[in-house]
Amino acid sequence: MNKAVDTRHPHAHAGGWVPRDQAHVARWVQRLRQAVTRQPRPLVAPIAGLKALVEQDPLLHQQAQGMFDEAWQHEHSTPLGQVQVRSFDEFLQLLNGIMTTAPEAYQDVQTQEPAGLIGFPINALLNWPMATAAGYDFFANALVNQQLRKILGYWADFLQSPASRYVLTESVSPLDRQTLIVPWLGDVAKREMVKVAQGALGAGDNPTPERFEGIFHTAPGEEYEGFASWDDFFTRRFCPGVRPVTAPDDDSVIANACESAPLQVVTGVRR
């Protein structure tokens, strides 16, 4: 009998921008791979620039492919026994596919609970390669980082455009047998956003409203509830009186912005 494998890494992705369940990430990568295979497109200018930069520099070329080869050598240590992306060329094609997509909301089919999001899809592609020795050297290169900045800028332009709003109201559809893609402005995602907003205040009285529309500025009845883009939705404003800043004049109190949380708390630290 096959032994079940827990694909959730207990310490990975503490910020929550990529699911801890590596099986979820693998299924997302597979779907992206299928999409770019069905509809191949020329590389957008900044990605083509990165490709040219790497091909013209023998050391960068060696590091670029080396980080994927090195990650593959460690396949036995990954939760699924595999690395999702096998080569630098495949990475570029998948990265190209991301440039016209926005982060989607997911729901677990079995539990009917929210299943997180791939908020940092580029990190999902580079999960293992960027943690290798070759990957460290590659991403420490100033020219590579200059080109990555252009790539992120290209994607940012899309996320600030009306075309990125499709994820707000898209129809429910399967990512795979275990996961559904759900709209951000649908009931499932809204309930989770309300839960997160209310939970951010901790214990005690909680004045946060119980409805999404009572917490955030929206325009009910308008297309996409008034949000102009994915970025507009992602940086949505609180309604007046929601989320007052705790102890603004007390420097001993730390208020975590944007519903964030400390990565680590350590006491008794000495120099």
Short mmCIF file of C-alpha atoms in Angstrom, two decimals:
data_model
loop_
_atom_site.label_atom_id
_atom_site.label_comp_id
_atom_site.label_asym_id
_atom_site.label_seq_id
_atom_site.Cartn_x
_atom_site.Cartn_y
_atom_site.Cartn_z
CA MET A 1 0.00 0.00 0.00
CA ASN A 2 1.34 3.42 -0.93
CA LYS A 3 2.09 5.67 2.00
CA ALA A 4 0.47 9.09 1.95
CA VAL A 5 2.92 11.95 1.61
CA ASP A 6 2.32 15.24 3.38
CA THR A 7 3.14 17.85 0.75
CA ARG A 8 2.71 20.79 3.12
CA HIS A 9 6.05 22.26 4.14
CA PRO A 10 5.75 23.53 7.75
CA HIS A 11 8.24 26.40 7.37
CA ALA A 12 7.86 27.38 3.72
CA HIS A 13 6.39 30.68 2.56
CA ALA A 14 5.75 32.23 5.96
CA GLY A 15 4.16 35.27 4.34
CA GLY A 16 1.38 33.19 2.82
CA TRP A 17 1.88 34.51 -0.71
CA VAL A 18 2.55 31.02 -2.06
CA PRO A 19 0.68 27.99 -0.63
CA ARG A 20 2.61 25.75 1.75
CA ASP A 21 1.10 22.74 0.01
CA GLN A 22 3.64 22.01 -2.71
CA ALA A 23 1.12 19.82 -4.52
CA HIS A 24 -1.04 22.91 -5.04
CA VAL A 25 1.94 24.80 -6.47
CA ALA A 26 2.81 21.86 -8.74
CA ARG A 27 -0.75 21.72 -10.11
CA TRP A 28 -0.69 25.46 -10.76
CA VAL A 29 2.61 25.19 -12.64
CA GLN A 30 1.20 22.32 -14.70
CA ARG A 31 -1.85 24.39 -15.64
CA LEU A 32 0.37 27.31 -16.63
CA ARG A 33 2.53 24.97 -18.71
CA GLN A 34 -0.55 23.67 -20.53
CA ALA A 35 -1.75 27.22 -21.21
CA VAL A 36 1.53 28.40 -22.76
CA THR A 37 1.76 25.19 -24.78
CA ARG A 38 -1.74 25.66 -26.21
CA GLN A 39 -1.18 29.33 -27.01
CA PRO A 40 2.54 29.98 -27.56
CA ARG A 41 3.41 33.66 -27.79
CA PRO A 42 6.60 35.57 -28.55
CA LEU A 43 8.51 36.59 -25.44
CA VAL A 44 7.59 40.08 -24.27
CA ALA A 45 10.40 42.61 -24.66
CA PRO A 46 11.90 42.54 -21.14
CA ILE A 47 11.89 38.72 -21.01
CA ALA A 48 13.47 38.58 -24.45
CA GLY A 49 16.05 41.00 -23.06
CA LEU A 50 16.82 38.66 -20.16
CA LYS A 51 17.18 35.75 -22.57
CA ALA A 52 19.62 37.74 -24.73
CA LEU A 53 21.59 38.87 -21.69
CA VAL A 54 22.06 35.29 -20.51
CA GLU A 55 22.89 33.89 -23.94
CA GLN A 56 25.58 36.52 -24.50
CA ASP A 57 27.38 35.84 -21.21
CA PRO A 58 28.90 32.34 -20.86
CA LEU A 59 29.02 32.54 -17.06
CA LEU A 60 25.42 33.71 -16.74
CA HIS A 61 24.35 31.03 -19.20
CA GLN A 62 26.08 28.39 -17.09
CA GLN A 63 24.50 29.70 -13.88
CA ALA A 64 21.04 30.03 -15.44
CA GLN A 65 20.84 26.41 -16.49
CA GLY A 66 22.95 25.25 -13.57
CA MET A 67 20.39 26.33 -10.97
CA PHE A 68 17.72 24.17 -12.60
CA ASP A 69 20.09 21.23 -13.00
CA GLU A 70 21.17 21.55 -9.37
CA ALA A 71 17.56 21.71 -8.19
CA TRP A 72 16.78 18.58 -10.17
CA GLN A 73 19.63 16.74 -8.47
CA HIS A 74 17.87 17.35 -5.16
CA GLU A 75 14.52 16.05 -6.39
CA HIS A 76 14.44 13.36 -3.69
CA SER A 77 14.26 16.04 -0.99
CA THR A 78 11.21 17.81 -2.41
CA PRO A 79 7.78 16.90 -0.99
CA LEU A 80 6.61 15.52 -4.33
CA GLY A 81 9.93 14.07 -5.43
CA GLN A 82 10.07 16.43 -8.37
CA VAL A 83 10.99 19.95 -9.39
CA GLN A 84 8.29 21.74 -11.34
CA VAL A 85 10.49 23.62 -13.85
CA ARG A 86 13.31 21.74 -15.56
CA SER A 87 15.22 24.39 -17.53
CA PHE A 88 15.88 28.10 -17.89
CA ASP A 89 14.23 28.13 -21.32
CA GLU A 90 11.07 26.58 -19.88
CA PHE A 91 11.15 29.12 -17.06
CA LEU A 92 11.20 31.97 -19.60
CA GLN A 93 8.17 30.55 -21.43
CA LEU A 94 6.23 30.12 -18.18
CA LEU A 95 7.28 33.57 -17.01
CA ASN A 96 6.00 34.95 -20.30
CA GLY A 97 2.64 33.35 -19.59
CA ILE A 98 2.41 35.11 -16.22
CA MET A 99 2.74 38.56 -17.79
CA THR A 100 -0.95 38.69 -18.77
CA THR A 101 -2.45 36.97 -15.73
CA ALA A 102 -3.53 38.17 -12.30
CA PRO A 103 -3.50 36.16 -9.03
CA GLU A 104 -6.56 33.95 -8.67
CA ALA A 105 -8.49 32.86 -5.58
CA TYR A 106 -8.80 29.12 -4.88
CA GLN A 107 -11.15 26.84 -2.96
CA ASP A 108 -10.52 23.28 -1.80
CA VAL A 109 -13.09 20.95 -3.35
CA GLN A 110 -13.26 18.52 -0.42
CA THR A 111 -13.38 20.96 2.49
CA GLN A 112 -15.04 23.85 0.62
CA GLU A 113 -12.54 26.09 2.39
CA PRO A 114 -10.38 28.76 0.71
CA ALA A 115 -7.13 27.31 -0.61
CA GLY A 116 -4.97 30.41 -0.72
CA LEU A 117 -3.49 32.10 -3.75
CA ILE A 118 -0.34 32.12 -5.86
CA GLY A 119 0.41 35.73 -4.99
CA PHE A 120 4.05 35.50 -6.06
CA PRO A 121 3.88 33.27 -9.15
CA ILE A 122 7.48 33.97 -10.16
CA ASN A 123 8.59 32.63 -6.77
CA ALA A 124 6.48 29.54 -7.40
CA LEU A 125 8.44 28.87 -10.59
CA LEU A 126 11.78 29.43 -8.87
CA ASN A 127 11.00 27.71 -5.58
CA TRP A 128 13.93 25.32 -5.76
CA PRO A 129 16.32 26.78 -8.38
CA MET A 130 16.79 30.10 -6.57
CA ALA A 131 17.83 28.23 -3.41
CA THR A 132 20.80 26.60 -5.14
CA ALA A 133 24.39 27.83 -5.24
CA ALA A 134 24.10 28.62 -8.95
CA GLY A 135 20.81 30.39 -8.34
CA TYR A 136 22.35 32.55 -5.62
CA ASP A 137 25.12 33.67 -7.96
CA PHE A 138 22.70 34.26 -10.83
CA PHE A 139 20.29 36.43 -8.86
CA ALA A 140 23.13 38.36 -7.23
CA ASN A 141 24.14 39.66 -10.66
CA ALA A 142 23.34 43.37 -11.04
CA LEU A 143 22.52 43.10 -14.75
CA VAL A 144 20.09 40.25 -14.10
CA ASN A 145 18.36 42.31 -11.44
CA GLN A 146 18.09 45.29 -13.76
CA GLN A 147 16.33 43.09 -16.30
CA LEU A 148 14.09 41.52 -13.65
CA ARG A 149 13.04 45.01 -12.63
CA LYS A 150 11.91 45.65 -16.21
CA ILE A 151 10.00 42.35 -16.21
CA LEU A 152 8.24 43.19 -12.95
CA GLY A 153 7.44 46.63 -14.35
CA TYR A 154 5.85 45.05 -17.42
CA TRP A 155 3.70 42.79 -15.23
CA ALA A 156 2.83 45.73 -12.96
CA ASP A 157 1.49 47.63 -15.98
CA PHE A 158 -0.85 44.72 -16.70
CA LEU A 159 -1.99 44.46 -13.06
CA GLN A 160 -2.82 48.17 -13.13
CA SER A 161 -4.88 47.81 -16.30
CA PRO A 162 -8.60 47.01 -16.64
CA ALA A 163 -7.65 43.72 -18.34
CA SER A 164 -6.45 42.37 -14.98
CA ARG A 165 -9.94 42.54 -13.45
CA TYR A 166 -11.07 39.25 -14.97
CA VAL A 167 -10.13 37.40 -11.76
CA LEU A 168 -12.58 39.49 -9.73
CA THR A 169 -15.70 38.10 -11.39
CA GLU A 170 -14.57 35.06 -13.41
CA SER A 171 -16.79 31.99 -13.32
CA VAL A 172 -16.00 29.16 -10.93
CA SER A 173 -13.86 26.59 -12.75
CA PRO A 174 -11.59 23.67 -11.80
CA LEU A 175 -7.87 24.20 -11.41
CA ASP A 176 -7.74 20.43 -11.01
CA ARG A 177 -9.69 17.72 -9.19
CA GLN A 178 -8.74 19.08 -5.77
CA THR A 179 -9.06 22.82 -6.33
CA LEU A 180 -11.55 25.29 -7.75
CA ILE A 181 -10.78 28.74 -9.12
CA VAL A 182 -13.27 31.17 -7.58
CA PRO A 183 -13.89 34.89 -8.19
CA TRP A 184 -12.45 37.34 -5.68
CA LEU A 185 -15.78 39.15 -5.53
CA GLY A 186 -17.67 35.90 -4.98
CA ASP A 187 -19.01 34.67 -1.64
CA VAL A 188 -16.13 32.27 -0.86
CA ALA A 189 -13.33 34.81 -1.26
CA LYS A 190 -15.31 37.62 0.36
CA ARG A 191 -15.97 35.53 3.46
CA GLU A 192 -12.27 34.79 3.77
CA MET A 193 -11.30 38.46 3.35
CA VAL A 194 -13.81 39.44 6.05
CA LYS A 195 -12.40 36.73 8.32
CA VAL A 196 -8.86 38.00 7.81
CA ALA A 197 -9.91 41.61 8.35
CA GLN A 198 -11.70 40.77 11.58
CA GLY A 199 -8.92 38.49 12.81
CA ALA A 200 -6.29 41.18 12.38
CA LEU A 201 -7.45 42.96 15.54
CA GLY A 202 -6.80 40.01 17.82
CA ALA A 203 -8.69 39.38 21.06
CA GLY A 204 -11.22 41.72 22.65
CA ASP A 205 -13.97 43.86 21.21
CA ASN A 206 -13.96 43.84 17.43
CA PRO A 207 -15.63 46.79 15.72
CA THR A 208 -14.88 45.43 12.24
CA PRO A 209 -18.14 45.02 10.26
CA GLU A 210 -19.26 41.55 9.24
CA ARG A 211 -19.74 42.30 5.54
CA PHE A 212 -17.11 42.92 2.89
CA GLU A 213 -18.99 46.01 1.71
CA GLY A 214 -18.99 47.39 5.25
CA ILE A 215 -15.23 47.02 5.60
CA PHE A 216 -13.98 48.16 2.19
CA HIS A 217 -14.92 50.90 -0.24
CA THR A 218 -16.93 49.33 -3.06
CA ALA A 219 -19.45 50.51 -5.62
CA PRO A 220 -22.28 47.93 -5.51
CA GLY A 221 -24.10 47.67 -8.80
CA GLU A 222 -21.16 48.92 -10.84
CA GLU A 223 -19.02 46.68 -13.01
CA TYR A 224 -16.39 44.91 -10.89
CA GLU A 225 -17.93 46.75 -7.91
CA GLY A 226 -16.05 49.84 -9.00
CA PHE A 227 -12.53 48.41 -8.94
CA ALA A 228 -10.49 49.68 -11.88
CA SER A 229 -7.83 46.94 -11.90
CA TRP A 230 -6.34 44.08 -9.90
CA ASP A 231 -4.06 46.56 -8.14
CA ASP A 232 -7.02 48.78 -7.31
CA PHE A 233 -8.76 45.79 -5.74
CA PHE A 234 -5.63 44.56 -3.97
CA THR A 235 -4.98 47.97 -2.39
CA ARG A 236 -8.67 48.59 -1.63
CA ARG A 237 -9.43 51.25 0.95
CA PHE A 238 -11.09 50.75 4.30
CA CYS A 239 -14.38 52.46 4.98
CA PRO A 240 -14.22 55.39 7.43
CA GLY A 241 -13.76 54.24 11.02
CA VAL A 242 -12.56 50.75 10.11
CA ARG A 243 -9.17 49.63 11.41
CA PRO A 244 -8.10 52.56 13.62
CA VAL A 245 -4.36 52.67 14.32
CA THR A 246 -3.60 51.27 17.76
CA ALA A 247 -1.85 53.61 20.21
CA PRO A 248 -0.47 56.01 17.57
CA ASP A 249 1.48 57.96 20.21
CA ASP A 250 2.96 54.94 22.02
CA ASP A 251 6.29 53.84 20.54
CA SER A 252 6.18 50.60 22.53
CA VAL A 253 3.27 49.36 20.39
CA ILE A 254 3.97 47.99 16.91
CA ALA A 255 1.11 48.05 14.42
CA ASN A 256 1.55 45.59 11.56
CA ALA A 257 0.53 47.24 8.30
CA CYS A 258 -1.54 45.57 5.59
CA GLU A 259 -2.73 42.72 7.82
CA SER A 260 0.83 41.47 8.05
CA ALA A 261 2.44 39.63 10.94
CA PRO A 262 5.92 39.35 12.45
CA LEU A 263 8.04 36.72 10.74
CA GLN A 264 9.78 35.84 13.99
CA VAL A 265 9.91 37.05 17.60
CA VAL A 266 13.06 36.41 19.62
CA THR A 267 13.74 37.52 23.18
CA GLY A 268 16.96 37.85 25.13
CA VAL A 269 19.05 38.63 22.05
CA ARG A 270 22.62 39.69 22.79
CA ARG A 271 25.25 41.24 20.60
#
